[in-house]
Amino acid sequence: MTKAPVGPESQRLHERAATVIPGGVNSNIRLAAPSVVFDRASGATLWDVDGRDYVDYVLGQGPQFLGHANPAVTDAVATACRDGMLFGATHRLEIEAAERVLAALKWPERIRFGATGTEAVQAALRLARAVTGRRKFVRFNGHYHGWLDNVLIGPDQPGPRPASDGQVADYLGDSYLLEWNDADALAALLAEHGDQICAVIMEPVMVNTGGIEPRPGYLQRVRELCDQHRVILIFDEVITGFRLALGGAVEAYGVVPDLAIYGKAIGGGWPVSAVAGRADLMEWFGTGRVNHSGTFNGSVMAVAAVIATMRELADDPPYQRVTAYGNDLMKGLAAVAERYGVPLHLHGPPSAFFASLGPADPVDNLAGLQRLDLDGYAALTTRLVGHGLWVMRRGIWFVSAAHGEAELATTLQRFEAALAEGGS
Ligand code: PLP
């Protein structure tokens, strides 16, 4: 019998939520999730208001890389804020947080903290415009850079097209939209319009749409092209930062951008983001020529969370464990699926892999993704949630440092139970 993915108490509270919070959620991306209402979380486990538990592969859309309620992070935040939260000037912990993040990343020379990835992207783009005196930027189909008017795009081609009613579509005219993983397309565009282009911005792994990794040599070629045309290369490492490696995609692929955006995992779950990069660029903020502001930037809680997170990640790096877990999980899911004749397609970095239904052929662009049965997989996730696996309909599975043997066994058992049920 199919278990309803949402228990009676979740249902009741979600209905109540929807009378005061539009859609019952505070971020539109959550409209796609089953309307489970949660009570608490610890490590890699979530509990909903009906007392059901879930192995969590959403991790709050990525930030909980150290697991939920990591004591080092929660204690650091609680302790630090007892002595004040905001000072309207520099607090000593902001300096330590900046030093620790720069030491972890190795390549950038300066960093500014913010509260969300969305605004850090805007700061980097403004900086790129200011420094180059050029207005347009290049971005890629399927990459997400936040919900503001100049970067939010719909999937339809040819783009860029707005993805929301009320969005000022004209602002999208500031960007050229290209297919990612196609260096020749970028070369051709820069050859024609390079002198109007301030920046190329990308997710260095296209995690948001299909968990697609860069083709060998692609990031290197993008770097060379940006140098050739004096265009600023911005890596949006909001997902990949501190997840693929301590040094994020820069460390994993060995290509260094001029600026990068961090968020999610940097604060162990606390809302904090950052722009980091070369001193000669970042100091345009320091002189005041380029405005980057925010009442809550560098709050005591945020920087305490960052310091604790950096300490945890540097003192006991979880990357090998997380990679091994992701690989074991993908192998285990594939084996179960094979037993049940389900054509499960898996690819991507083990700490943020992508699942769908369809042939096992490699996928390295959006055209490849379109050959998969994304809707069929989304329907399957409803059953997975009903069996206690909290996963996203759009196929990304985030792994944390808190996932271990017990979670692996439970996940495979629950996955098997969901497949044994059949149907969709
Ligand atoms: N950039 C990337 C790659 C993201 O995945 C996200 C959020 O998912 C953002 C930017 C926006 O970050 P935030 O939701 O913190 O504003």
mmCIF file of C-alpha atoms and ligand atoms in Angstrom, residues 61 115-119 121 144-147 203 208 236 238-239 264, ligand 1:
data_model
loop_
_atom_site.group_PDB
_atom_site.id
_atom_site.type_symbol
_atom_site.label_atom_id
_atom_site.label_comp_id
_atom_site.label_asym_id
_atom_site.label_seq_id
_atom_site.Cartn_x
_atom_site.Cartn_y
_atom_site.Cartn_z
ATOM 1 C CA GLN A 61 19.146 22.881 -0.197
ATOM 2 C CA ALA A 115 23.723 37.100 4.076
ATOM 3 C CA THR A 116 22.614 35.272 0.903
ATOM 4 C CA GLY A 117 24.105 33.949 -2.303
ATOM 5 C CA THR A 118 21.704 36.078 -4.323
ATOM 6 C CA GLU A 119 23.107 39.371 -3.091
ATOM 7 C CA VAL A 121 26.249 37.474 -6.932
ATOM 8 C CA TYR A 144 21.107 29.481 -11.082
ATOM 9 C CA HIS A 145 22.479 32.709 -9.632
ATOM 10 C CA GLY A 146 19.646 33.804 -7.362
ATOM 11 C CA TRP A 147 16.154 35.149 -7.794
ATOM 12 C CA GLU A 203 28.522 27.361 -11.558
ATOM 13 C CA ASN A 208 21.458 23.158 -10.084
ATOM 14 C CA ASP A 236 29.451 30.886 -8.371
ATOM 15 C CA VAL A 238 27.421 28.751 -3.613
ATOM 16 C CA ILE A 239 26.879 24.985 -3.882
ATOM 17 C CA LYS A 264 25.356 27.504 1.810
HETATM 18 N N1 PLP B 1 24.070 30.594 -6.713
HETATM 19 C C1 PLP B 1 23.873 29.263 -6.702
HETATM 20 C C2 PLP B 1 24.772 28.380 -7.507
HETATM 21 C C3 PLP B 1 22.845 28.711 -5.935
HETATM 22 O O1 PLP B 1 22.629 27.382 -5.943
HETATM 23 C C4 PLP B 1 22.029 29.581 -5.171
HETATM 24 C C5 PLP B 1 20.927 29.046 -4.360
HETATM 25 O O2 PLP B 1 20.539 27.915 -4.461
HETATM 26 C C6 PLP B 1 22.284 30.957 -5.223
HETATM 27 C C7 PLP B 1 23.317 31.428 -5.992
HETATM 28 C C8 PLP B 1 21.438 31.916 -4.436
HETATM 29 O O3 PLP B 1 21.747 31.773 -3.089
HETATM 30 P P1 PLP B 1 20.658 32.158 -1.961
HETATM 31 O O4 PLP B 1 19.526 31.211 -2.085
HETATM 32 O O5 PLP B 1 21.431 32.048 -0.677
HETATM 33 O O6 PLP B 1 20.264 33.572 -2.237
#
